[in-house]
Structures are given as C-alpha cells and as structure tokens.
Amino acid sequence: EVQLVESGGGLVQPGGSLRLSCAASGFTFSSYEMNWVRQAPGKGLEWVSYISSSGSTIYYADSVKGRFTISRDYAKNSLYLQMNSLRVEDTAVYYCVRDLGNAFDIWGQGTMVTVSS
Amino acid sequence: QSVLTQPPSVSGAPGQRVTISCTGSSSNIGAGYDVHWYQQLPGTAPKLLIYGNSNRPSGVPDRFSGSKSDTSASLAITGLQAEDEADYYCQSYDTSLSAFYVFGTGTKVTVL
C-alpha cells in the first residue's frame, strides 16, 4: 500500500525549532518529487516547500523562506522539514505530499504543529 | 497567499448539479498550467479528485468532472449526494516569484 506517515509535530514556543519527518512506503521514493503543504486551523491549504526527486532542486513559499529547510534521505525513504524561528502563524497541520506531474496524488494523515507561549 | 479565487460556499439538494469556479491569472492557469482539484472531508487529509484539468483518478465517481478555459477552471458535481459534503480546493503551478504551487481559497459544498 502506498503510504506517507508524518511525525514530529507538537507544541513549541515562538522562536523555537521543530523537525518534521515523513516515512514513505509502497512506492519507489527516489523517483518522486515531494512537497510539504500546511493548513492552519479552520483555514485553507498552503503549499510550503518542494524538493525534486534528486534533491537538487528546492523551492519554498515566501512565508517560510530562510526559516524552513526541506530535505530527503533515500536510504530511509524519508522526507524532512526542519523548521526554525517558528512563529505563531506557523501553527497548522503539516502534510507530506507526493507530487505526480504537479498534482498531489498521495497525502499523509498530517501532523499538528502548535506555536504558542 | 492564495492566488486562485473560489466561491466560499455552494449548496444544492440531493441529485442536483453544482459547479465550483477557480479563477487565476496569467501567471498560473492563464499561462497554460494544469489545474487539479482536491476534496477534503471533515477531519481528514485532502484527496486528489481531478488532475490535469479533467482527468479522474481511479475510484473517483464520474459524477465529478473538471474543465478549464483561459484563466479559470471549474469543477462540476452532478447527481449531488450527501457524502459529497466537503471542502474543495483547486491547485495549479505559478510562475510568480512568490510561489511555486498555489491553491484556491477553498469552497464548502453543502448538501441541503
């Protein structure tokens, strides 16, 4: 079964850091581009970051540029999002998403990140 | 940050047809990039509903259809059913400096 499972969410103070992980299974991880998408409570979807299948091309939304870092580990079939200098407005459910020709065909269940003092 | 505009809500009685519009610009839909649609049931992760403007993934009922024209796209649901009550989002690629992928503002579909 094709599956993405996120972990690493939690409660963190403003200015703090958190690292999200996404374990991929059921498909050839190295062949796919991947993304992180977030959804603030009661709000819409917001694309956060993209990484190419080779890891050589990376993009970020302006709202997280310079603070978040996306990476992937092919040996562990895992995607990561290192989040630094967290702000209250980063509070959201973060989804790991597989990219199939610019469409997001597989979504994880999401992990909640709460930034609050 | 959404650059694709959708109506906040649409509603219809069971069996009726509803449509959701998605309006973009020359940096996304108008530039020829594909539009994709997602359905998000309450408390769950989004699910790909339509890809490449009008294609349905395996398992998606043919009650759902998509189209695209100029700088906009539409999702139609025919024969509306109670289980279609959900949030729907469009998504595309954007060439502006501020985003790579963009989502629509989202539309809540209510079955009366």
PDB file of C-alpha atoms in Angstrom:
ATOM      1  CA  GLU A   1       0.000   0.000   0.000  1.00  0.00           C
ATOM      2  CA  VAL A   2       1.275   3.421  -0.941  1.00  0.00           C
ATOM      3  CA  GLN A   3       1.585   5.406   2.279  1.00  0.00           C
ATOM      4  CA  LEU A   4       3.043   8.561   3.795  1.00  0.00           C
ATOM      5  CA  VAL A   5       3.248   8.864   7.580  1.00  0.00           C
ATOM      6  CA  GLU A   6       4.255  12.140   9.216  1.00  0.00           C
ATOM      7  CA  SER A   7       5.662  12.581  12.703  1.00  0.00           C
ATOM      8  CA  GLY A   8       7.427  15.178  14.798  1.00  0.00           C
ATOM      9  CA  GLY A   9       4.670  17.701  15.396  1.00  0.00           C
ATOM     10  CA  GLY A  10       3.971  19.200  18.792  1.00  0.00           C
ATOM     11  CA  LEU A  11       3.859  22.322  20.917  1.00  0.00           C
ATOM     12  CA  VAL A  12       6.771  24.752  20.633  1.00  0.00           C
ATOM     13  CA  GLN A  13       7.363  28.309  21.830  1.00  0.00           C
ATOM     14  CA  PRO A  14       7.744  31.200  19.381  1.00  0.00           C
ATOM     15  CA  GLY A  15      11.326  31.324  18.138  1.00  0.00           C
ATOM     16  CA  GLY A  16      11.785  27.602  18.688  1.00  0.00           C
ATOM     17  CA  SER A  17      12.569  24.777  16.289  1.00  0.00           C
ATOM     18  CA  LEU A  18      10.945  21.539  15.246  1.00  0.00           C
ATOM     19  CA  ARG A  19      11.811  18.819  12.726  1.00  0.00           C
ATOM     20  CA  LEU A  20       9.047  17.011  10.895  1.00  0.00           C
ATOM     21  CA  SER A  21       9.585  13.595   9.346  1.00  0.00           C
ATOM     22  CA  CYS A  22       7.624  11.710   6.706  1.00  0.00           C
ATOM     23  CA  ALA A  23       8.114   7.985   6.141  1.00  0.00           C
ATOM     24  CA  ALA A  24       7.247   6.799   2.654  1.00  0.00           C
ATOM     25  CA  SER A  25       6.346   3.212   1.778  1.00  0.00           C
ATOM     26  CA  GLY A  26       4.773   1.225  -1.031  1.00  0.00           C
ATOM     27  CA  PHE A  27       6.455   3.104  -3.870  1.00  0.00           C
ATOM     28  CA  THR A  28       9.910   3.980  -5.192  1.00  0.00           C
ATOM     29  CA  PHE A  29      10.600   7.068  -3.099  1.00  0.00           C
ATOM     30  CA  SER A  30      13.627   8.139  -5.133  1.00  0.00           C
ATOM     31  CA  SER A  31      11.527   8.504  -8.276  1.00  0.00           C
ATOM     32  CA  TYR A  32       9.127  11.123  -6.963  1.00  0.00           C
ATOM     33  CA  GLU A  33       9.163  14.816  -6.241  1.00  0.00           C
ATOM     34  CA  MET A  34       7.794  15.632  -2.799  1.00  0.00           C
ATOM     35  CA  ASN A  35       6.177  18.576  -1.046  1.00  0.00           C
ATOM     36  CA  TRP A  36       5.027  19.872   2.324  1.00  0.00           C
ATOM     37  CA  VAL A  37       1.606  21.524   2.484  1.00  0.00           C
ATOM     38  CA  ARG A  38       0.079  23.063   5.613  1.00  0.00           C
ATOM     39  CA  GLN A  39      -3.374  24.024   6.820  1.00  0.00           C
ATOM     40  CA  ALA A  40      -3.914  26.447   9.681  1.00  0.00           C
ATOM     41  CA  PRO A  41      -6.897  25.690  11.956  1.00  0.00           C
ATOM     42  CA  GLY A  42     -10.105  26.474  10.092  1.00  0.00           C
ATOM     43  CA  LYS A  43      -8.206  27.792   7.070  1.00  0.00           C
ATOM     44  CA  GLY A  44      -7.331  26.674   3.558  1.00  0.00           C
ATOM     45  CA  LEU A  45      -4.383  24.796   2.141  1.00  0.00           C
ATOM     46  CA  GLU A  46      -0.992  26.480   1.737  1.00  0.00           C
ATOM     47  CA  TRP A  47       1.919  24.997  -0.202  1.00  0.00           C
ATOM     48  CA  VAL A  48       5.123  25.219   1.890  1.00  0.00           C
ATOM     49  CA  SER A  49       8.033  23.562   0.102  1.00  0.00           C
ATOM     50  CA  TYR A  50       9.079  21.337  -2.820  1.00  0.00           C
ATOM     51  CA  ILE A  51      12.043  19.038  -3.407  1.00  0.00           C
ATOM     52  CA  SER A  52      12.864  17.293  -6.674  1.00  0.00           C
ATOM     53  CA  SER A  53      13.340  13.543  -6.956  1.00  0.00           C
ATOM     54  CA  SER A  54      17.134  14.004  -6.997  1.00  0.00           C
ATOM     55  CA  GLY A  55      17.086  16.565  -4.203  1.00  0.00           C
ATOM     56  CA  SER A  56      18.919  19.070  -6.357  1.00  0.00           C
ATOM     57  CA  THR A  57      16.009  21.500  -6.814  1.00  0.00           C
ATOM     58  CA  ILE A  58      14.221  23.039  -3.848  1.00  0.00           C
ATOM     59  CA  TYR A  59      11.601  25.770  -3.551  1.00  0.00           C
ATOM     60  CA  TYR A  60       9.942  27.478  -0.600  1.00  0.00           C
ATOM     61  CA  ALA A  61       6.923  29.690  -0.080  1.00  0.00           C
ATOM     62  CA  ASP A  62       7.870  33.260   0.803  1.00  0.00           C
ATOM     63  CA  SER A  63       6.243  32.828   4.204  1.00  0.00           C
ATOM     64  CA  VAL A  64       8.842  30.240   5.278  1.00  0.00           C
ATOM     65  CA  LYS A  65      11.872  31.107   3.145  1.00  0.00           C
ATOM     66  CA  GLY A  66      15.035  31.414   5.251  1.00  0.00           C
ATOM     67  CA  ARG A  67      13.435  29.637   8.221  1.00  0.00           C
ATOM     68  CA  PHE A  68      12.437  26.193   6.929  1.00  0.00           C
ATOM     69  CA  THR A  69      14.633  23.585   5.212  1.00  0.00           C
ATOM     70  CA  ILE A  70      13.340  20.604   3.253  1.00  0.00           C
ATOM     71  CA  SER A  71      15.473  17.504   2.762  1.00  0.00           C
ATOM     72  CA  ARG A  72      15.180  13.813   1.956  1.00  0.00           C
ATOM     73  CA  ASP A  73      17.012  10.605   2.881  1.00  0.00           C
ATOM     74  CA  TYR A  74      16.862   7.933   0.191  1.00  0.00           C
ATOM     75  CA  ALA A  75      18.260   5.187   2.449  1.00  0.00           C
ATOM     76  CA  LYS A  76      15.455   5.784   4.920  1.00  0.00           C
ATOM     77  CA  ASN A  77      12.762   6.608   2.324  1.00  0.00           C
ATOM     78  CA  SER A  78      12.053   9.723   4.323  1.00  0.00           C
ATOM     79  CA  LEU A  79      11.244  13.385   3.787  1.00  0.00           C
ATOM     80  CA  TYR A  80      12.029  16.043   6.372  1.00  0.00           C
ATOM     81  CA  LEU A  81      11.128  19.637   7.183  1.00  0.00           C
ATOM     82  CA  GLN A  82      13.403  21.484   9.586  1.00  0.00           C
ATOM     83  CA  MET A  83      11.508  24.467  10.964  1.00  0.00           C
ATOM     84  CA  ASN A  84      13.441  27.207  12.771  1.00  0.00           C
ATOM     85  CA  SER A  85      12.447  30.609  14.166  1.00  0.00           C
ATOM     86  CA  LEU A  86       8.872  29.416  14.440  1.00  0.00           C
ATOM     87  CA  ARG A  87       6.082  31.976  14.625  1.00  0.00           C
ATOM     88  CA  VAL A  88       2.539  31.809  15.945  1.00  0.00           C
ATOM     89  CA  GLU A  89       1.318  31.971  12.344  1.00  0.00           C
ATOM     90  CA  ASP A  90       3.153  28.710  11.556  1.00  0.00           C
ATOM     91  CA  THR A  91       0.564  26.863  13.658  1.00  0.00           C
ATOM     92  CA  ALA A  92      -1.021  24.325  11.304  1.00  0.00           C
ATOM     93  CA  VAL A  93      -1.416  20.716  10.304  1.00  0.00           C
ATOM     94  CA  TYR A  94       1.541  19.842   8.093  1.00  0.00           C
ATOM     95  CA  TYR A  95       1.012  17.313   5.311  1.00  0.00           C
ATOM     96  CA  CYS A  96       3.662  15.354   3.437  1.00  0.00           C
ATOM     97  CA  VAL A  97       2.543  15.054  -0.177  1.00  0.00           C
ATOM     98  CA  ARG A  98       3.714  13.086  -3.214  1.00  0.00           C
ATOM     99  CA  ASP A  99       3.993  15.056  -6.432  1.00  0.00           C
ATOM    100  CA  LEU A 100       2.799  13.434  -9.648  1.00  0.00           C
ATOM    101  CA  GLY A 101       3.319  15.851 -12.503  1.00  0.00           C
ATOM    102  CA  ASN A 102       2.368  18.920 -10.433  1.00  0.00           C
ATOM    103  CA  ALA A 103      -0.657  17.173  -8.928  1.00  0.00           C
ATOM    104  CA  PHE A 104      -0.563  15.956  -5.337  1.00  0.00           C
ATOM    105  CA  ASP A 105      -1.686  12.371  -5.583  1.00  0.00           C
ATOM    106  CA  ILE A 106      -0.790  10.901  -2.188  1.00  0.00           C
ATOM    107  CA  TRP A 107      -1.208  12.734   1.144  1.00  0.00           C
ATOM    108  CA  GLY A 108      -0.126  11.746   4.620  1.00  0.00           C
ATOM    109  CA  GLN A 109      -2.504  12.000   7.571  1.00  0.00           C
ATOM    110  CA  GLY A 110      -0.809  15.187   8.754  1.00  0.00           C
ATOM    111  CA  THR A 111       0.999  16.231  11.925  1.00  0.00           C
ATOM    112  CA  MET A 112      -0.074  19.180  14.061  1.00  0.00           C
ATOM    113  CA  VAL A 113       2.381  21.950  14.897  1.00  0.00           C
ATOM    114  CA  THR A 114       1.335  24.467  17.540  1.00  0.00           C
ATOM    115  CA  VAL A 115       3.462  27.549  18.153  1.00  0.00           C
ATOM    116  CA  SER A 116       2.422  29.227  21.368  1.00  0.00           C
ATOM    117  CA  SER A 117       3.879  30.639  24.545  1.00  0.00           C
TER     118      SER A 117
ATOM    119  CA  GLN B   1      -1.365  33.838  -0.008  1.00  0.00           C
ATOM    120  CA  SER B   2      -3.971  32.097  -2.201  1.00  0.00           C
ATOM    121  CA  VAL B   3      -3.873  33.444  -5.737  1.00  0.00           C
ATOM    122  CA  LEU B   4      -6.660  31.233  -7.053  1.00  0.00           C
ATOM    123  CA  THR B   5     -10.127  32.514  -6.144  1.00  0.00           C
ATOM    124  CA  GLN B   6     -13.056  30.220  -5.370  1.00  0.00           C
ATOM    125  CA  PRO B   7     -16.555  30.982  -4.017  1.00  0.00           C
ATOM    126  CA  PRO B   8     -16.642  30.391  -0.242  1.00  0.00           C
ATOM    127  CA  SER B   9     -19.668  28.131  -0.461  1.00  0.00           C
ATOM    128  CA  VAL B  10     -22.112  26.436  -2.798  1.00  0.00           C
ATOM    129  CA  SER B  11     -25.110  24.298  -1.957  1.00  0.00           C
ATOM    130  CA  GLY B  12     -27.602  22.031  -3.643  1.00  0.00           C
ATOM    131  CA  ALA B  13     -30.247  19.439  -2.999  1.00  0.00           C
ATOM    132  CA  PRO B  14     -29.505  15.746  -3.473  1.00  0.00           C
ATOM    133  CA  GLY B  15     -29.471  14.869  -7.152  1.00  0.00           C
ATOM    134  CA  GLN B  16     -28.794  18.417  -8.303  1.00  0.00           C
ATOM    135  CA  ARG B  17     -25.750  19.723 -10.173  1.00  0.00           C
ATOM    136  CA  VAL B  18     -23.377  22.234  -8.611  1.00  0.00           C
ATOM    137  CA  THR B  19     -20.310  23.921 -10.040  1.00  0.00           C
ATOM    138  CA  ILE B  20     -17.283  25.500  -8.351  1.00  0.00           C
ATOM    139  CA  SER B  21     -15.216  28.101 -10.153  1.00  0.00           C
ATOM    140  CA  CYS B  22     -11.491  28.689  -9.754  1.00  0.00           C
ATOM    141  CA  THR B  23     -10.193  31.998 -11.093  1.00  0.00           C
ATOM    142  CA  GLY B  24      -6.489  32.566 -11.624  1.00  0.00           C
ATOM    143  CA  SER B  25      -4.260  34.823 -13.662  1.00  0.00           C
ATOM    144  CA  SER B  26      -1.690  34.954 -16.440  1.00  0.00           C
ATOM    145  CA  SER B  27       0.996  33.559 -14.113  1.00  0.00           C
ATOM    146  CA  ASN B  28      -0.822  30.293 -13.429  1.00  0.00           C
ATOM    147  CA  ILE B  29      -3.965  28.995 -15.148  1.00  0.00           C
ATOM    148  CA  GLY B  30      -3.760  31.616 -17.907  1.00  0.00           C
ATOM    149  CA  ALA B  31      -0.185  30.553 -18.672  1.00  0.00           C
ATOM    150  CA  GLY B  32      -1.467  27.125 -19.645  1.00  0.00           C
ATOM    151  CA  TYR B  33      -0.668  25.217 -16.485  1.00  0.00           C
ATOM    152  CA  ASP B  34      -2.904  22.364 -15.457  1.00  0.00           C
ATOM    153  CA  VAL B  35      -5.500  22.688 -12.713  1.00  0.00           C
ATOM    154  CA  HIS B  36      -6.075  19.956 -10.165  1.00  0.00           C
ATOM    155  CA  TRP B  37      -8.915  19.554  -7.665  1.00  0.00           C
ATOM    156  CA  TYR B  38      -8.978  18.104  -4.157  1.00  0.00           C
ATOM    157  CA  GLN B  39     -11.784  17.008  -1.865  1.00  0.00           C
ATOM    158  CA  GLN B  40     -11.330  17.319   1.890  1.00  0.00           C
ATOM    159  CA  LEU B  41     -13.897  15.542   4.017  1.00  0.00           C
ATOM    160  CA  PRO B  42     -14.270  16.819   7.590  1.00  0.00           C
ATOM    161  CA  GLY B  43     -11.312  15.868   9.765  1.00  0.00           C
ATOM    162  CA  THR B  44      -9.381  14.141   7.002  1.00  0.00           C
ATOM    163  CA  ALA B  45      -6.498  14.848   4.658  1.00  0.00           C
ATOM    164  CA  PRO B  46      -7.276  16.180   1.186  1.00  0.00           C
ATOM    165  CA  LYS B  47      -7.737  13.663  -1.615  1.00  0.00           C
ATOM    166  CA  LEU B  48      -6.942  14.146  -5.304  1.00  0.00           C
ATOM    167  CA  LEU B  49     -10.245  14.383  -7.155  1.00  0.00           C
ATOM    168  CA  ILE B  50      -9.361  15.690 -10.635  1.00  0.00           C
ATOM    169  CA  TYR B  51      -5.908  16.012 -12.207  1.00  0.00           C
ATOM    170  CA  GLY B  52      -4.760  17.595 -15.431  1.00  0.00           C
ATOM    171  CA  ASN B  53      -7.896  19.765 -15.653  1.00  0.00           C
ATOM    172  CA  SER B  54     -10.345  16.960 -16.388  1.00  0.00           C
ATOM    173  CA  ASN B  55      -8.947  13.540 -15.501  1.00  0.00           C
ATOM    174  CA  ARG B  56     -10.292  11.394 -12.671  1.00  0.00           C
ATOM    175  CA  PRO B  57      -8.012   9.098 -10.660  1.00  0.00           C
ATOM    176  CA  SER B  58      -9.126   5.516 -10.331  1.00  0.00           C
ATOM    177  CA  GLY B  59     -12.014   5.210  -7.897  1.00  0.00           C
ATOM    178  CA  VAL B  60     -13.391   8.733  -8.303  1.00  0.00           C
ATOM    179  CA  PRO B  61     -17.015   8.614  -9.457  1.00  0.00           C
ATOM    180  CA  ASP B  62     -17.810  10.045 -12.878  1.00  0.00           C
ATOM    181  CA  ARG B  63     -20.227  12.443 -11.139  1.00  0.00           C
ATOM    182  CA  PHE B  64     -17.169  14.648 -10.731  1.00  0.00           C
ATOM    183  CA  SER B  65     -15.842  16.463 -13.799  1.00  0.00           C
ATOM    184  CA  GLY B  66     -13.420  19.284 -14.450  1.00  0.00           C
ATOM    185  CA  SER B  67     -12.818  21.823 -17.175  1.00  0.00           C
ATOM    186  CA  LYS B  68     -10.504  24.741 -17.878  1.00  0.00           C
ATOM    187  CA  SER B  69     -10.732  27.856 -20.034  1.00  0.00           C
ATOM    188  CA  ASP B  70      -8.472  30.903 -20.279  1.00  0.00           C
ATOM    189  CA  THR B  71      -7.629  31.990 -16.729  1.00  0.00           C
ATOM    190  CA  SER B  72     -10.221  29.877 -14.925  1.00  0.00           C
ATOM    191  CA  ALA B  73     -11.317  26.334 -14.241  1.00  0.00           C
ATOM    192  CA  SER B  74     -14.455  24.645 -12.957  1.00  0.00           C
ATOM    193  CA  LEU B  75     -15.404  21.556 -11.014  1.00  0.00           C
ATOM    194  CA  ALA B  76     -18.883  20.138 -11.553  1.00  0.00           C
ATOM    195  CA  ILE B  77     -20.668  17.640  -9.345  1.00  0.00           C
ATOM    196  CA  THR B  78     -23.727  16.061 -10.924  1.00  0.00           C
ATOM    197  CA  GLY B  79     -26.227  13.940  -9.036  1.00  0.00           C
ATOM    198  CA  LEU B  80     -25.147  15.516  -5.730  1.00  0.00           C
ATOM    199  CA  GLN B  81     -25.003  13.065  -2.835  1.00  0.00           C
ATOM    200  CA  ALA B  82     -24.845  13.557   0.936  1.00  0.00           C
ATOM    201  CA  GLU B  83     -21.292  12.179   1.041  1.00  0.00           C
ATOM    202  CA  ASP B  84     -20.152  14.957  -1.302  1.00  0.00           C
ATOM    203  CA  GLU B  85     -20.475  17.481   1.522  1.00  0.00           C
ATOM    204  CA  ALA B  86     -16.868  18.612   1.933  1.00  0.00           C
ATOM    205  CA  ASP B  87     -14.356  21.348   1.184  1.00  0.00           C
ATOM    206  CA  TYR B  88     -12.978  21.525  -2.347  1.00  0.00           C
ATOM    207  CA  TYR B  89      -9.736  23.158  -3.451  1.00  0.00           C
ATOM    208  CA  CYS B  90      -8.241  23.880  -6.852  1.00  0.00           C
ATOM    209  CA  GLN B  91      -4.462  23.958  -7.338  1.00  0.00           C
ATOM    210  CA  SER B  92      -2.024  24.911 -10.064  1.00  0.00           C
ATOM    211  CA  TYR B  93       1.564  25.840 -10.789  1.00  0.00           C
ATOM    212  CA  ASP B  94       2.551  29.516 -10.639  1.00  0.00           C
ATOM    213  CA  THR B  95       5.437  31.334 -12.289  1.00  0.00           C
ATOM    214  CA  SER B  96       5.477  34.340  -9.984  1.00  0.00           C
ATOM    215  CA  LEU B  97       8.441  34.799  -7.658  1.00  0.00           C
ATOM    216  CA  SER B  98       6.350  34.330  -4.523  1.00  0.00           C
ATOM    217  CA  ALA B  99       5.067  30.803  -5.094  1.00  0.00           C
ATOM    218  CA  PHE B 100       5.736  27.578  -6.932  1.00  0.00           C
ATOM    219  CA  TYR B 101       2.427  25.865  -6.357  1.00  0.00           C
ATOM    220  CA  VAL B 102      -0.755  27.716  -5.442  1.00  0.00           C
ATOM    221  CA  PHE B 103      -4.081  26.617  -4.017  1.00  0.00           C
ATOM    222  CA  GLY B 104      -7.522  28.080  -4.354  1.00  0.00           C
ATOM    223  CA  THR B 105      -9.251  29.721  -1.418  1.00  0.00           C
ATOM    224  CA  GLY B 106     -11.492  26.694  -0.962  1.00  0.00           C
ATOM    225  CA  THR B 107     -15.234  26.067  -1.356  1.00  0.00           C
ATOM    226  CA  LYS B 108     -17.541  24.424   1.154  1.00  0.00           C
ATOM    227  CA  VAL B 109     -20.180  22.287  -0.552  1.00  0.00           C
ATOM    228  CA  THR B 110     -23.343  21.800   1.483  1.00  0.00           C
ATOM    229  CA  VAL B 111     -25.954  19.211   0.564  1.00  0.00           C
ATOM    230  CA  LEU B 112     -29.352  20.574   1.590  1.00  0.00           C
TER     231      LEU B 112
END
